[in-house]
């Protein structure tokens, strides 16, 4: 997203400020000439932009760059470890979590608690979340960071561009606007309001894949076209096309958990029959595995399944294989319709991939037209997210910084004093 009014002189300046900040954030440390080369401007054109970002405390100088040719080497630029931070929060069925990341992408504070949120009214849940937010913002404030935005990940349908959870069946919420309950956190006394975004957790997991998992030196990141599958109590998906989320007309795209895989099968809470969640959702797999009712807590049930499967428990291995089959059937429809280059398993599914993948891939091979076409290279690759269950929370925190990266110095923002270069 480019800043508004980018066809005016002020708009061009704001766009170029964003380009400089993004270049240093993604590739720093960089010298000024290196920044100019990366964004296609002259050194003279980059110099005042860098100076503005230094004065605002968004960039810092880390020391002399490696000498090249004659003359005194210039200093290298990095994004500041102080200033704005993105705050991400996650509301899960059995947990709450908050984290803060700085412009370098580093996690600066994190807090999580187990919480029985299923069928709990939004008010008490948001009150507990507010305490975690206060804890995290207090910790980063002591380090010179300030919240630039708050993004909340939820396991449900969210009104496009709004803060209302339209339906989160695993929480038992309908038409729940989260903004009033979070207003004291996002607009503390004597401070400007912090932008609040509420987003589906699978979408944020996919954005985290795009922004964080790519190019980490271990293996390539996801291609620009992929389907990201995320699971906790329910199953959601995000569709990415040309590096952008496919949201649908109302923002509800990706409800994979309610795709029917066995049309005459088990009745689902949504009112349909044979939905994927009834065969591959957490509750269904636990039931088939004979899980103890007392297993609870963030990630505890998934960890229990993984331990049982690793020990070779026949019921658990069979339940996970059946879940993989159901997932493969549902994903085959998405693959035939959308032709993505990859399917990425995230969330809790990442931890269960060794036992889910074989049957999932078998169904995809059997059911996708592209795999059966000898003139094509084959169906999509199936990979496992390196972010795992952390994807939605980290994606939320990074999404909360988007406003700063899109428009680093809004025209009405007060000028900050020059950075202290004596440290």
mmCIF file of C-alpha atoms in Angstrom:
data_model
loop_
_atom_site.group_PDB
_atom_site.id
_atom_site.type_symbol
_atom_site.label_atom_id
_atom_site.label_comp_id
_atom_site.label_asym_id
_atom_site.label_seq_id
_atom_site.Cartn_x
_atom_site.Cartn_y
_atom_site.Cartn_z
ATOM 1 C CA UNK A 1 0.000 0.000 0.000
ATOM 2 C CA UNK A 2 1.363 3.422 -0.931
ATOM 3 C CA UNK A 3 0.563 6.551 1.062
ATOM 4 C CA UNK A 4 -2.468 8.554 -0.032
ATOM 5 C CA UNK A 5 -1.992 11.411 -2.452
ATOM 6 C CA UNK A 6 1.154 9.922 -3.945
ATOM 7 C CA UNK A 7 0.703 11.921 -7.161
ATOM 8 C CA UNK A 8 1.596 15.173 -5.365
ATOM 9 C CA UNK A 9 5.065 16.300 -4.358
ATOM 10 C CA UNK A 10 4.285 15.594 -0.707
ATOM 11 C CA UNK A 11 2.849 12.217 -1.662
ATOM 12 C CA UNK A 12 5.961 11.284 -3.636
ATOM 13 C CA UNK A 13 8.116 12.253 -0.664
ATOM 14 C CA UNK A 14 6.039 10.090 1.678
ATOM 15 C CA UNK A 15 6.213 7.169 -0.734
ATOM 16 C CA UNK A 16 9.984 7.494 -0.994
ATOM 17 C CA UNK A 17 10.349 7.693 2.771
ATOM 18 C CA UNK A 18 8.462 4.395 2.959
ATOM 19 C CA UNK A 19 10.730 2.874 0.304
ATOM 20 C CA UNK A 20 13.866 3.873 2.220
ATOM 21 C CA UNK A 21 12.538 2.541 5.524
ATOM 22 C CA UNK A 22 11.405 -0.730 3.961
ATOM 23 C CA UNK A 23 14.734 -1.226 2.207
ATOM 24 C CA UNK A 24 16.718 -0.797 5.415
ATOM 25 C CA UNK A 25 14.248 -2.921 7.404
ATOM 26 C CA UNK A 26 14.479 -5.765 4.909
ATOM 27 C CA UNK A 27 18.158 -5.607 3.946
ATOM 28 C CA UNK A 28 20.035 -3.497 6.493
ATOM 29 C CA UNK A 29 22.606 -2.600 7.558
ATOM 30 C CA UNK A 30 22.963 -0.553 4.367
ATOM 31 C CA UNK A 31 25.046 2.419 3.412
ATOM 32 C CA UNK A 32 23.339 5.428 1.867
ATOM 33 C CA UNK A 33 24.668 4.546 -1.630
ATOM 34 C CA UNK A 34 23.358 0.998 -1.173
ATOM 35 C CA UNK A 35 19.913 2.318 -0.219
ATOM 36 C CA UNK A 36 19.932 4.560 -3.311
ATOM 37 C CA UNK A 37 20.855 1.614 -5.531
ATOM 38 C CA UNK A 38 18.133 -0.599 -4.062
ATOM 39 C CA UNK A 39 15.268 1.828 -4.527
ATOM 40 C CA UNK A 40 16.445 3.423 -7.765
ATOM 41 C CA UNK A 41 17.082 6.974 -6.557
ATOM 42 C CA UNK A 42 20.203 9.104 -6.698
ATOM 43 C CA UNK A 43 22.418 9.485 -3.648
ATOM 44 C CA UNK A 44 21.459 13.145 -3.504
ATOM 45 C CA UNK A 45 17.794 12.203 -3.551
ATOM 46 C CA UNK A 46 18.185 9.642 -0.773
ATOM 47 C CA UNK A 47 20.236 11.855 1.583
ATOM 48 C CA UNK A 48 17.393 14.139 2.822
ATOM 49 C CA UNK A 49 15.040 11.184 3.178
ATOM 50 C CA UNK A 50 17.555 9.367 5.366
ATOM 51 C CA UNK A 51 18.091 12.510 7.429
ATOM 52 C CA UNK A 52 14.339 12.819 8.068
ATOM 53 C CA UNK A 53 14.102 9.208 9.178
ATOM 54 C CA UNK A 54 17.131 9.650 11.437
ATOM 55 C CA UNK A 55 15.621 12.735 13.059
ATOM 56 C CA UNK A 56 12.367 10.849 13.624
ATOM 57 C CA UNK A 57 14.225 8.015 15.326
ATOM 58 C CA UNK A 58 13.107 5.414 12.783
ATOM 59 C CA UNK A 59 16.634 4.836 11.458
ATOM 60 C CA UNK A 60 19.948 4.772 13.296
ATOM 61 C CA UNK A 61 23.582 4.744 12.245
ATOM 62 C CA UNK A 62 25.408 1.600 13.259
ATOM 63 C CA UNK A 63 28.986 2.493 12.352
ATOM 64 C CA UNK A 64 31.180 2.919 9.290
ATOM 65 C CA UNK A 65 30.371 0.925 6.179
ATOM 66 C CA UNK A 66 32.973 -1.280 4.537
ATOM 67 C CA UNK A 67 35.365 0.967 2.595
ATOM 68 C CA UNK A 68 34.942 1.038 -1.170
ATOM 69 C CA UNK A 69 37.426 2.990 -3.202
ATOM 70 C CA UNK A 70 38.832 6.292 -2.068
ATOM 71 C CA UNK A 71 37.455 8.574 0.555
ATOM 72 C CA UNK A 72 36.103 8.186 4.026
ATOM 73 C CA UNK A 73 33.530 5.407 4.306
ATOM 74 C CA UNK A 74 30.019 6.457 5.225
ATOM 75 C CA UNK A 75 28.046 5.045 8.113
ATOM 76 C CA UNK A 76 25.688 2.114 7.752
ATOM 77 C CA UNK A 77 21.995 2.488 8.415
ATOM 78 C CA UNK A 78 19.772 0.180 10.446
ATOM 79 C CA UNK A 79 16.210 0.516 11.642
ATOM 80 C CA UNK A 80 16.077 1.791 15.187
ATOM 81 C CA UNK A 81 15.603 -0.547 18.119
ATOM 82 C CA UNK A 82 13.528 2.175 19.772
ATOM 83 C CA UNK A 83 10.406 3.999 18.583
ATOM 84 C CA UNK A 84 7.361 2.238 17.121
ATOM 85 C CA UNK A 85 6.449 -1.370 17.882
ATOM 86 C CA UNK A 86 3.731 -3.581 16.480
ATOM 87 C CA UNK A 87 1.489 -5.248 19.054
ATOM 88 C CA UNK A 88 -0.073 -8.554 18.111
ATOM 89 C CA UNK A 89 -2.694 -10.351 20.182
ATOM 90 C CA UNK A 90 -4.325 -13.744 19.743
ATOM 91 C CA UNK A 91 -7.614 -14.984 21.143
ATOM 92 C CA UNK A 92 -7.661 -18.770 21.046
ATOM 93 C CA UNK A 93 -10.163 -21.259 22.356
ATOM 94 C CA UNK A 94 -7.899 -22.155 25.279
ATOM 95 C CA UNK A 95 -5.346 -19.356 25.442
ATOM 96 C CA UNK A 96 -4.596 -15.660 25.108
ATOM 97 C CA UNK A 97 -1.289 -14.303 23.863
ATOM 98 C CA UNK A 98 0.323 -10.921 23.161
ATOM 99 C CA UNK A 99 3.675 -10.018 21.644
ATOM 100 C CA UNK A 100 5.477 -6.885 20.500
ATOM 101 C CA UNK A 101 7.950 -6.618 17.628
ATOM 102 C CA UNK A 102 10.181 -3.705 16.724
ATOM 103 C CA UNK A 103 11.007 -2.394 13.260
ATOM 104 C CA UNK A 104 13.822 -4.927 12.996
ATOM 105 C CA UNK A 105 11.270 -7.695 13.370
ATOM 106 C CA UNK A 106 12.582 -8.789 16.745
ATOM 107 C CA UNK A 107 10.209 -9.931 19.473
ATOM 108 C CA UNK A 108 10.750 -7.473 22.331
ATOM 109 C CA UNK A 109 8.115 -8.756 24.765
ATOM 110 C CA UNK A 110 5.691 -11.620 24.927
ATOM 111 C CA UNK A 111 3.071 -12.944 27.352
ATOM 112 C CA UNK A 112 0.583 -15.809 27.189
ATOM 113 C CA UNK A 113 -1.879 -17.479 29.539
ATOM 114 C CA UNK A 114 -4.200 -20.451 29.386
ATOM 115 C CA UNK A 115 -7.822 -19.343 29.255
ATOM 116 C CA UNK A 116 -11.085 -21.232 28.787
ATOM 117 C CA UNK A 117 -12.564 -18.896 26.183
ATOM 118 C CA UNK A 118 -15.034 -21.268 24.570
ATOM 119 C CA UNK A 119 -18.592 -19.981 25.124
ATOM 120 C CA UNK A 120 -17.293 -17.162 27.302
ATOM 121 C CA UNK A 121 -18.780 -13.716 26.644
ATOM 122 C CA UNK A 122 -16.440 -11.325 24.827
ATOM 123 C CA UNK A 123 -16.297 -8.881 27.770
ATOM 124 C CA UNK A 124 -14.424 -11.093 30.262
ATOM 125 C CA UNK A 125 -12.133 -12.392 27.519
ATOM 126 C CA UNK A 126 -11.186 -8.872 26.452
ATOM 127 C CA UNK A 127 -10.654 -7.876 30.075
ATOM 128 C CA UNK A 128 -8.123 -10.691 30.494
ATOM 129 C CA UNK A 129 -6.527 -9.795 27.176
ATOM 130 C CA UNK A 130 -6.279 -6.168 28.296
ATOM 131 C CA UNK A 131 -4.167 -7.218 31.279
ATOM 132 C CA UNK A 132 -1.730 -9.015 28.991
ATOM 133 C CA UNK A 133 -1.615 -6.004 26.690
ATOM 134 C CA UNK A 134 -0.867 -3.712 29.631
ATOM 135 C CA UNK A 135 1.937 -6.039 30.726
ATOM 136 C CA UNK A 136 3.556 -6.138 27.288
ATOM 137 C CA UNK A 137 3.203 -2.421 26.545
ATOM 138 C CA UNK A 138 4.626 -1.618 29.959
ATOM 139 C CA UNK A 139 7.688 -3.767 29.302
ATOM 140 C CA UNK A 140 8.403 -2.276 25.885
ATOM 141 C CA UNK A 141 7.789 1.241 27.182
ATOM 142 C CA UNK A 142 10.682 0.750 29.594
ATOM 143 C CA UNK A 143 12.869 0.034 26.553
ATOM 144 C CA UNK A 144 11.913 3.169 24.626
ATOM 145 C CA UNK A 145 9.262 1.576 22.418
ATOM 146 C CA UNK A 146 5.707 2.775 21.857
ATOM 147 C CA UNK A 147 2.746 0.899 20.333
ATOM 148 C CA UNK A 148 2.193 1.839 16.699
ATOM 149 C CA UNK A 149 -0.799 -0.435 16.197
ATOM 150 C CA UNK A 150 -2.655 -3.409 17.612
ATOM 151 C CA UNK A 151 -3.824 -6.352 15.528
ATOM 152 C CA UNK A 152 -5.941 -9.090 17.121
ATOM 153 C CA UNK A 153 -6.108 -12.589 15.640
ATOM 154 C CA UNK A 154 -9.360 -14.495 16.143
ATOM 155 C CA UNK A 155 -10.541 -17.934 15.001
ATOM 156 C CA UNK A 156 -13.588 -16.783 13.096
ATOM 157 C CA UNK A 157 -15.145 -14.597 10.431
ATOM 158 C CA UNK A 158 -14.325 -10.905 10.701
ATOM 159 C CA UNK A 159 -16.160 -8.089 8.931
ATOM 160 C CA UNK A 160 -13.956 -6.769 6.167
ATOM 161 C CA UNK A 161 -12.222 -3.597 7.261
ATOM 162 C CA UNK A 162 -13.929 -3.629 10.664
ATOM 163 C CA UNK A 163 -13.454 -4.805 14.223
ATOM 164 C CA UNK A 164 -16.530 -7.030 14.474
ATOM 165 C CA UNK A 165 -16.258 -10.800 14.769
ATOM 166 C CA UNK A 166 -19.251 -11.864 12.689
ATOM 167 C CA UNK A 167 -19.124 -15.509 13.761
ATOM 168 C CA UNK A 168 -16.534 -17.484 15.721
ATOM 169 C CA UNK A 169 -18.259 -20.848 16.307
ATOM 170 C CA UNK A 170 -15.490 -22.312 18.453
ATOM 171 C CA UNK A 171 -15.701 -19.299 20.761
ATOM 172 C CA UNK A 172 -19.482 -19.101 20.583
ATOM 173 C CA UNK A 173 -19.381 -15.454 19.425
ATOM 174 C CA UNK A 174 -21.700 -13.718 16.968
ATOM 175 C CA UNK A 175 -21.636 -10.046 15.962
ATOM 176 C CA UNK A 176 -19.059 -9.202 18.643
ATOM 177 C CA UNK A 177 -17.405 -5.796 18.180
ATOM 178 C CA UNK A 178 -14.038 -5.923 19.937
ATOM 179 C CA UNK A 179 -13.274 -2.209 19.698
ATOM 180 C CA UNK A 180 -15.222 -1.029 22.787
ATOM 181 C CA UNK A 181 -13.573 -3.628 25.017
ATOM 182 C CA UNK A 182 -10.102 -2.736 23.787
ATOM 183 C CA UNK A 183 -10.567 1.038 23.678
ATOM 184 C CA UNK A 184 -8.877 1.657 27.067
ATOM 185 C CA UNK A 185 -5.824 -0.204 25.786
ATOM 186 C CA UNK A 186 -5.675 1.307 22.318
ATOM 187 C CA UNK A 187 -6.284 4.855 23.549
ATOM 188 C CA UNK A 188 -4.624 5.335 26.934
ATOM 189 C CA UNK A 189 -5.063 8.704 28.693
ATOM 190 C CA UNK A 190 -3.177 11.641 27.160
ATOM 191 C CA UNK A 191 -2.051 9.504 24.206
ATOM 192 C CA UNK A 192 -3.224 9.341 20.595
ATOM 193 C CA UNK A 193 -5.384 6.356 19.706
ATOM 194 C CA UNK A 194 -3.491 3.309 18.514
ATOM 195 C CA UNK A 195 -4.969 1.841 15.303
ATOM 196 C CA UNK A 196 -6.868 -1.380 15.991
ATOM 197 C CA UNK A 197 -7.317 -4.190 13.470
ATOM 198 C CA UNK A 198 -9.155 -7.468 13.983
ATOM 199 C CA UNK A 199 -8.309 -10.256 11.554
ATOM 200 C CA UNK A 200 -8.887 -13.955 10.975
ATOM 201 C CA UNK A 201 -6.041 -16.024 12.442
ATOM 202 C CA UNK A 202 -5.465 -18.054 9.258
ATOM 203 C CA UNK A 203 -5.038 -14.852 7.231
ATOM 204 C CA UNK A 204 -2.454 -13.574 9.691
ATOM 205 C CA UNK A 205 -0.645 -16.915 9.603
ATOM 206 C CA UNK A 206 -0.401 -16.614 5.825
ATOM 207 C CA UNK A 207 0.886 -13.034 6.054
ATOM 208 C CA UNK A 208 3.503 -14.200 8.530
ATOM 209 C CA UNK A 209 4.636 -16.802 6.018
ATOM 210 C CA UNK A 210 5.005 -14.132 3.352
ATOM 211 C CA UNK A 211 6.828 -11.606 5.509
ATOM 212 C CA UNK A 212 8.882 -13.701 7.902
ATOM 213 C CA UNK A 213 9.487 -17.198 6.568
ATOM 214 C CA UNK A 214 10.852 -16.166 3.184
ATOM 215 C CA UNK A 215 14.570 -16.001 2.697
ATOM 216 C CA UNK A 216 15.700 -17.125 6.137
ATOM 217 C CA UNK A 217 18.685 -18.953 4.657
ATOM 218 C CA UNK A 218 17.332 -22.431 5.367
ATOM 219 C CA UNK A 219 15.030 -22.860 2.392
ATOM 220 C CA UNK A 220 13.022 -20.618 0.067
ATOM 221 C CA UNK A 221 9.906 -18.968 1.382
ATOM 222 C CA UNK A 222 6.451 -19.652 -0.057
ATOM 223 C CA UNK A 223 5.704 -18.798 -3.692
ATOM 224 C CA UNK A 224 3.394 -15.849 -4.405
ATOM 225 C CA UNK A 225 0.431 -18.208 -4.897
ATOM 226 C CA UNK A 226 -0.358 -20.628 -2.074
ATOM 227 C CA UNK A 227 -3.031 -21.908 0.286
ATOM 228 C CA UNK A 228 -2.181 -21.653 3.970
ATOM 229 C CA UNK A 229 -4.039 -24.057 6.265
ATOM 230 C CA UNK A 230 -4.187 -23.274 9.968
ATOM 231 C CA UNK A 231 -5.746 -25.243 12.791
ATOM 232 C CA UNK A 232 -6.488 -24.914 16.453
ATOM 233 C CA UNK A 233 -9.894 -26.095 17.607
ATOM 234 C CA UNK A 234 -11.194 -25.364 14.102
ATOM 235 C CA UNK A 235 -9.639 -25.354 10.649
ATOM 236 C CA UNK A 236 -9.196 -22.232 8.570
ATOM 237 C CA UNK A 237 -7.367 -21.389 5.399
ATOM 238 C CA UNK A 238 -6.021 -18.328 3.655
ATOM 239 C CA UNK A 239 -5.622 -18.029 -0.081
ATOM 240 C CA UNK A 240 -2.706 -15.937 -1.351
ATOM 241 C CA UNK A 241 -2.663 -14.882 -5.020
ATOM 242 C CA UNK A 242 0.249 -12.881 -6.420
ATOM 243 C CA UNK A 243 1.402 -12.172 -2.883
ATOM 244 C CA UNK A 244 -1.967 -10.752 -1.802
ATOM 245 C CA UNK A 245 -4.717 -12.235 0.353
ATOM 246 C CA UNK A 246 -7.845 -13.267 -1.515
ATOM 247 C CA UNK A 247 -10.492 -12.050 0.926
ATOM 248 C CA UNK A 248 -13.766 -12.488 -0.925
ATOM 249 C CA UNK A 249 -16.641 -10.025 -1.213
ATOM 250 C CA UNK A 250 -17.286 -9.869 2.553
ATOM 251 C CA UNK A 251 -13.826 -10.883 3.754
ATOM 252 C CA UNK A 252 -14.913 -14.435 4.569
ATOM 253 C CA UNK A 253 -12.791 -16.388 2.081
ATOM 254 C CA UNK A 254 -10.951 -19.401 3.481
ATOM 255 C CA UNK A 255 -13.567 -21.246 5.569
ATOM 256 C CA UNK A 256 -12.008 -24.599 4.751
ATOM 257 C CA UNK A 257 -13.258 -26.210 7.953
ATOM 258 C CA UNK A 258 -16.838 -26.102 6.674
ATOM 259 C CA UNK A 259 -16.170 -27.548 3.253
ATOM 260 C CA UNK A 260 -18.130 -30.842 3.132
ATOM 261 C CA UNK A 261 -15.874 -33.842 2.619
ATOM 262 C CA UNK A 262 -18.531 -36.497 3.292
ATOM 263 C CA UNK A 263 -21.883 -34.899 2.319
ATOM 264 C CA UNK A 264 -23.969 -37.410 4.262
ATOM 265 C CA UNK A 265 -21.590 -37.482 7.219
ATOM 266 C CA UNK A 266 -21.648 -36.164 10.756
ATOM 267 C CA UNK A 267 -23.727 -33.130 11.592
ATOM 268 C CA UNK A 268 -21.682 -29.970 12.157
ATOM 269 C CA UNK A 269 -22.349 -27.039 14.484
ATOM 270 C CA UNK A 270 -22.683 -24.831 11.412
ATOM 271 C CA UNK A 271 -25.845 -26.747 10.461
ATOM 272 C CA UNK A 272 -24.313 -28.725 7.606
ATOM 273 C CA UNK A 273 -23.177 -32.325 7.399
ATOM 274 C CA UNK A 274 -19.829 -33.917 6.769
ATOM 275 C CA UNK A 275 -17.743 -30.731 7.247
ATOM 276 C CA UNK A 276 -13.978 -31.085 7.345
ATOM 277 C CA UNK A 277 -13.829 -30.033 11.011
ATOM 278 C CA UNK A 278 -15.896 -33.097 11.944
ATOM 279 C CA UNK A 279 -13.072 -35.327 10.677
ATOM 280 C CA UNK A 280 -9.868 -33.300 10.927
ATOM 281 C CA UNK A 281 -10.631 -30.761 13.663
ATOM 282 C CA UNK A 282 -8.955 -31.065 17.049
ATOM 283 C CA UNK A 283 -12.040 -32.418 18.824
ATOM 284 C CA UNK A 284 -12.639 -35.065 16.157
ATOM 285 C CA UNK A 285 -9.043 -36.298 16.199
ATOM 286 C CA UNK A 286 -8.941 -36.370 19.996
ATOM 287 C CA UNK A 287 -12.181 -38.316 20.100
ATOM 288 C CA UNK A 288 -10.871 -40.860 17.612
ATOM 289 C CA UNK A 289 -7.607 -41.130 19.565
ATOM 290 C CA UNK A 290 -9.269 -41.722 22.920
ATOM 291 C CA UNK A 291 -7.799 -38.592 24.504
ATOM 292 C CA UNK A 292 -8.107 -38.111 28.245
ATOM 293 C CA UNK A 293 -10.693 -35.462 29.065
ATOM 294 C CA UNK A 294 -8.275 -33.705 31.385
ATOM 295 C CA UNK A 295 -5.852 -32.631 28.643
ATOM 296 C CA UNK A 296 -6.029 -28.831 28.559
ATOM 297 C CA UNK A 297 -3.983 -25.689 28.203
ATOM 298 C CA UNK A 298 -2.344 -23.896 25.259
ATOM 299 C CA UNK A 299 -1.138 -26.555 22.850
ATOM 300 C CA UNK A 300 -1.455 -29.341 25.440
ATOM 301 C CA UNK A 301 -3.837 -31.485 23.442
ATOM 302 C CA UNK A 302 -1.790 -31.211 20.254
ATOM 303 C CA UNK A 303 1.365 -32.071 22.206
ATOM 304 C CA UNK A 304 -0.469 -35.086 23.658
ATOM 305 C CA UNK A 305 -1.400 -36.271 20.157
ATOM 306 C CA UNK A 306 2.165 -35.815 18.912
ATOM 307 C CA UNK A 307 3.596 -37.800 21.837
ATOM 308 C CA UNK A 308 1.104 -40.617 21.360
ATOM 309 C CA UNK A 309 1.758 -40.772 17.622
ATOM 310 C CA UNK A 310 5.534 -40.717 18.140
ATOM 311 C CA UNK A 311 5.132 -43.646 20.546
ATOM 312 C CA UNK A 312 3.276 -45.552 17.845
ATOM 313 C CA UNK A 313 -0.140 -45.625 19.499
ATOM 314 C CA UNK A 314 -2.352 -47.276 16.846
ATOM 315 C CA UNK A 315 -5.529 -45.285 17.571
ATOM 316 C CA UNK A 316 -3.717 -41.959 17.404
ATOM 317 C CA UNK A 317 -1.768 -42.811 14.256
ATOM 318 C CA UNK A 318 -4.989 -43.994 12.598
ATOM 319 C CA UNK A 319 -6.894 -40.862 13.688
ATOM 320 C CA UNK A 320 -4.233 -38.558 12.269
ATOM 321 C CA UNK A 321 -4.107 -40.496 9.018
ATOM 322 C CA UNK A 322 -7.886 -40.188 8.691
ATOM 323 C CA UNK A 323 -7.594 -36.449 9.388
ATOM 324 C CA UNK A 324 -5.012 -36.206 6.610
ATOM 325 C CA UNK A 325 -7.364 -37.986 4.226
ATOM 326 C CA UNK A 326 -10.179 -35.545 5.002
ATOM 327 C CA UNK A 327 -7.820 -32.601 4.601
ATOM 328 C CA UNK A 328 -6.637 -33.931 1.270
ATOM 329 C CA UNK A 329 -10.214 -34.257 0.007
ATOM 330 C CA UNK A 330 -11.046 -30.679 1.025
ATOM 331 C CA UNK A 331 -7.805 -29.247 -0.315
ATOM 332 C CA UNK A 332 -8.199 -31.046 -3.641
ATOM 333 C CA UNK A 333 -11.237 -28.904 -4.340
ATOM 334 C CA UNK A 334 -9.297 -25.739 -3.528
ATOM 335 C CA UNK A 335 -6.344 -26.842 -5.651
ATOM 336 C CA UNK A 336 -8.528 -27.700 -8.650
ATOM 337 C CA UNK A 337 -10.312 -24.358 -8.365
ATOM 338 C CA UNK A 338 -7.355 -22.071 -7.652
ATOM 339 C CA UNK A 339 -4.256 -23.876 -9.020
ATOM 340 C CA UNK A 340 -1.864 -22.664 -6.279
ATOM 341 C CA UNK A 341 1.820 -23.477 -6.409
ATOM 342 C CA UNK A 342 1.942 -24.678 -2.805
ATOM 343 C CA UNK A 343 -0.069 -25.741 0.193
ATOM 344 C CA UNK A 344 1.419 -24.680 3.541
ATOM 345 C CA UNK A 345 0.403 -26.436 6.750
ATOM 346 C CA UNK A 346 0.518 -24.051 9.700
ATOM 347 C CA UNK A 347 -0.866 -23.716 13.188
ATOM 348 C CA UNK A 348 -1.270 -26.920 15.151
ATOM 349 C CA UNK A 349 -1.090 -28.943 11.930
ATOM 350 C CA UNK A 350 2.612 -28.147 11.660
ATOM 351 C CA UNK A 351 3.322 -30.172 14.794
ATOM 352 C CA UNK A 352 1.327 -33.141 13.514
ATOM 353 C CA UNK A 353 2.632 -33.074 9.945
ATOM 354 C CA UNK A 354 4.652 -36.354 10.074
ATOM 355 C CA UNK A 355 1.431 -38.326 10.606
ATOM 356 C CA UNK A 356 -0.970 -36.158 8.590
ATOM 357 C CA UNK A 357 1.044 -35.493 5.432
ATOM 358 C CA UNK A 358 1.231 -38.991 3.869
ATOM 359 C CA UNK A 359 -2.532 -39.468 3.561
ATOM 360 C CA UNK A 360 -3.079 -35.788 2.696
ATOM 361 C CA UNK A 361 -0.610 -35.925 -0.192
ATOM 362 C CA UNK A 362 -2.062 -39.205 -1.402
ATOM 363 C CA UNK A 363 -5.537 -37.684 -1.678
ATOM 364 C CA UNK A 364 -4.197 -34.616 -3.454
ATOM 365 C CA UNK A 365 -2.423 -36.806 -5.986
ATOM 366 C CA UNK A 366 -5.567 -38.860 -6.603
ATOM 367 C CA UNK A 367 -8.021 -35.972 -6.762
ATOM 368 C CA UNK A 368 -6.295 -32.986 -8.404
ATOM 369 C CA UNK A 369 -6.593 -32.660 -12.151
ATOM 370 C CA UNK A 370 -3.217 -30.973 -12.534
ATOM 371 C CA UNK A 371 -1.383 -33.937 -11.027
ATOM 372 C CA UNK A 372 -3.010 -36.287 -13.556
ATOM 373 C CA UNK A 373 -2.173 -34.124 -16.561
ATOM 374 C CA UNK A 374 1.062 -35.402 -18.206
ATOM 375 C CA UNK A 375 1.565 -32.031 -19.829
ATOM 376 C CA UNK A 376 1.920 -30.273 -16.472
ATOM 377 C CA UNK A 377 4.740 -30.361 -13.954
ATOM 378 C CA UNK A 378 2.501 -31.820 -11.244
ATOM 379 C CA UNK A 379 0.342 -30.613 -8.412
ATOM 380 C CA UNK A 380 1.294 -28.097 -5.726
ATOM 381 C CA UNK A 381 4.065 -28.760 -3.263
ATOM 382 C CA UNK A 382 2.976 -29.372 0.320
ATOM 383 C CA UNK A 383 5.216 -27.790 2.940
ATOM 384 C CA UNK A 384 5.132 -27.270 6.684
ATOM 385 C CA UNK A 385 5.295 -23.782 8.177
ATOM 386 C CA UNK A 386 8.449 -23.009 10.111
ATOM 387 C CA UNK A 387 6.384 -20.683 12.291
ATOM 388 C CA UNK A 388 3.965 -23.365 13.419
ATOM 389 C CA UNK A 389 1.436 -22.335 16.025
ATOM 390 C CA UNK A 390 3.190 -18.947 16.444
ATOM 391 C CA UNK A 391 2.267 -17.845 12.922
ATOM 392 C CA UNK A 392 -0.995 -15.973 13.652
ATOM 393 C CA UNK A 393 0.417 -14.108 16.676
ATOM 394 C CA UNK A 394 3.610 -13.087 14.882
ATOM 395 C CA UNK A 395 1.646 -12.186 11.777
ATOM 396 C CA UNK A 396 -0.578 -9.965 13.909
ATOM 397 C CA UNK A 397 2.378 -8.123 15.429
ATOM 398 C CA UNK A 398 3.994 -7.511 12.047
ATOM 399 C CA UNK A 399 0.677 -6.428 10.539
ATOM 400 C CA UNK A 400 0.378 -3.827 13.295
ATOM 401 C CA UNK A 401 3.564 -2.162 11.976
ATOM 402 C CA UNK A 402 2.203 -1.878 8.467
ATOM 403 C CA UNK A 403 1.023 1.697 8.952
ATOM 404 C CA UNK A 404 4.527 2.831 9.923
ATOM 405 C CA UNK A 405 6.131 1.063 6.973
ATOM 406 C CA UNK A 406 3.505 2.450 4.569
ATOM 407 C CA UNK A 407 3.729 6.029 5.837
ATOM 408 C CA UNK A 408 6.691 6.542 8.197
ATOM 409 C CA UNK A 409 6.168 10.258 8.833
ATOM 410 C CA UNK A 410 2.508 11.281 8.562
ATOM 411 C CA UNK A 411 2.218 14.962 7.736
ATOM 412 C CA UNK A 412 0.592 15.848 11.064
ATOM 413 C CA UNK A 413 3.088 13.984 13.212
ATOM 414 C CA UNK A 414 5.202 16.275 15.398
ATOM 415 C CA UNK A 415 8.894 16.389 14.608
ATOM 416 C CA UNK A 416 11.107 14.491 17.008
ATOM 417 C CA UNK A 417 14.491 15.819 18.130
ATOM 418 C CA UNK A 418 17.599 14.592 16.299
ATOM 419 C CA UNK A 419 18.902 11.234 17.488
ATOM 420 C CA UNK A 420 21.606 11.140 20.118
ATOM 421 C CA UNK A 421 24.728 10.132 18.178
ATOM 422 C CA UNK A 422 26.997 10.109 21.222
ATOM 423 C CA UNK A 423 25.881 6.641 22.352
#
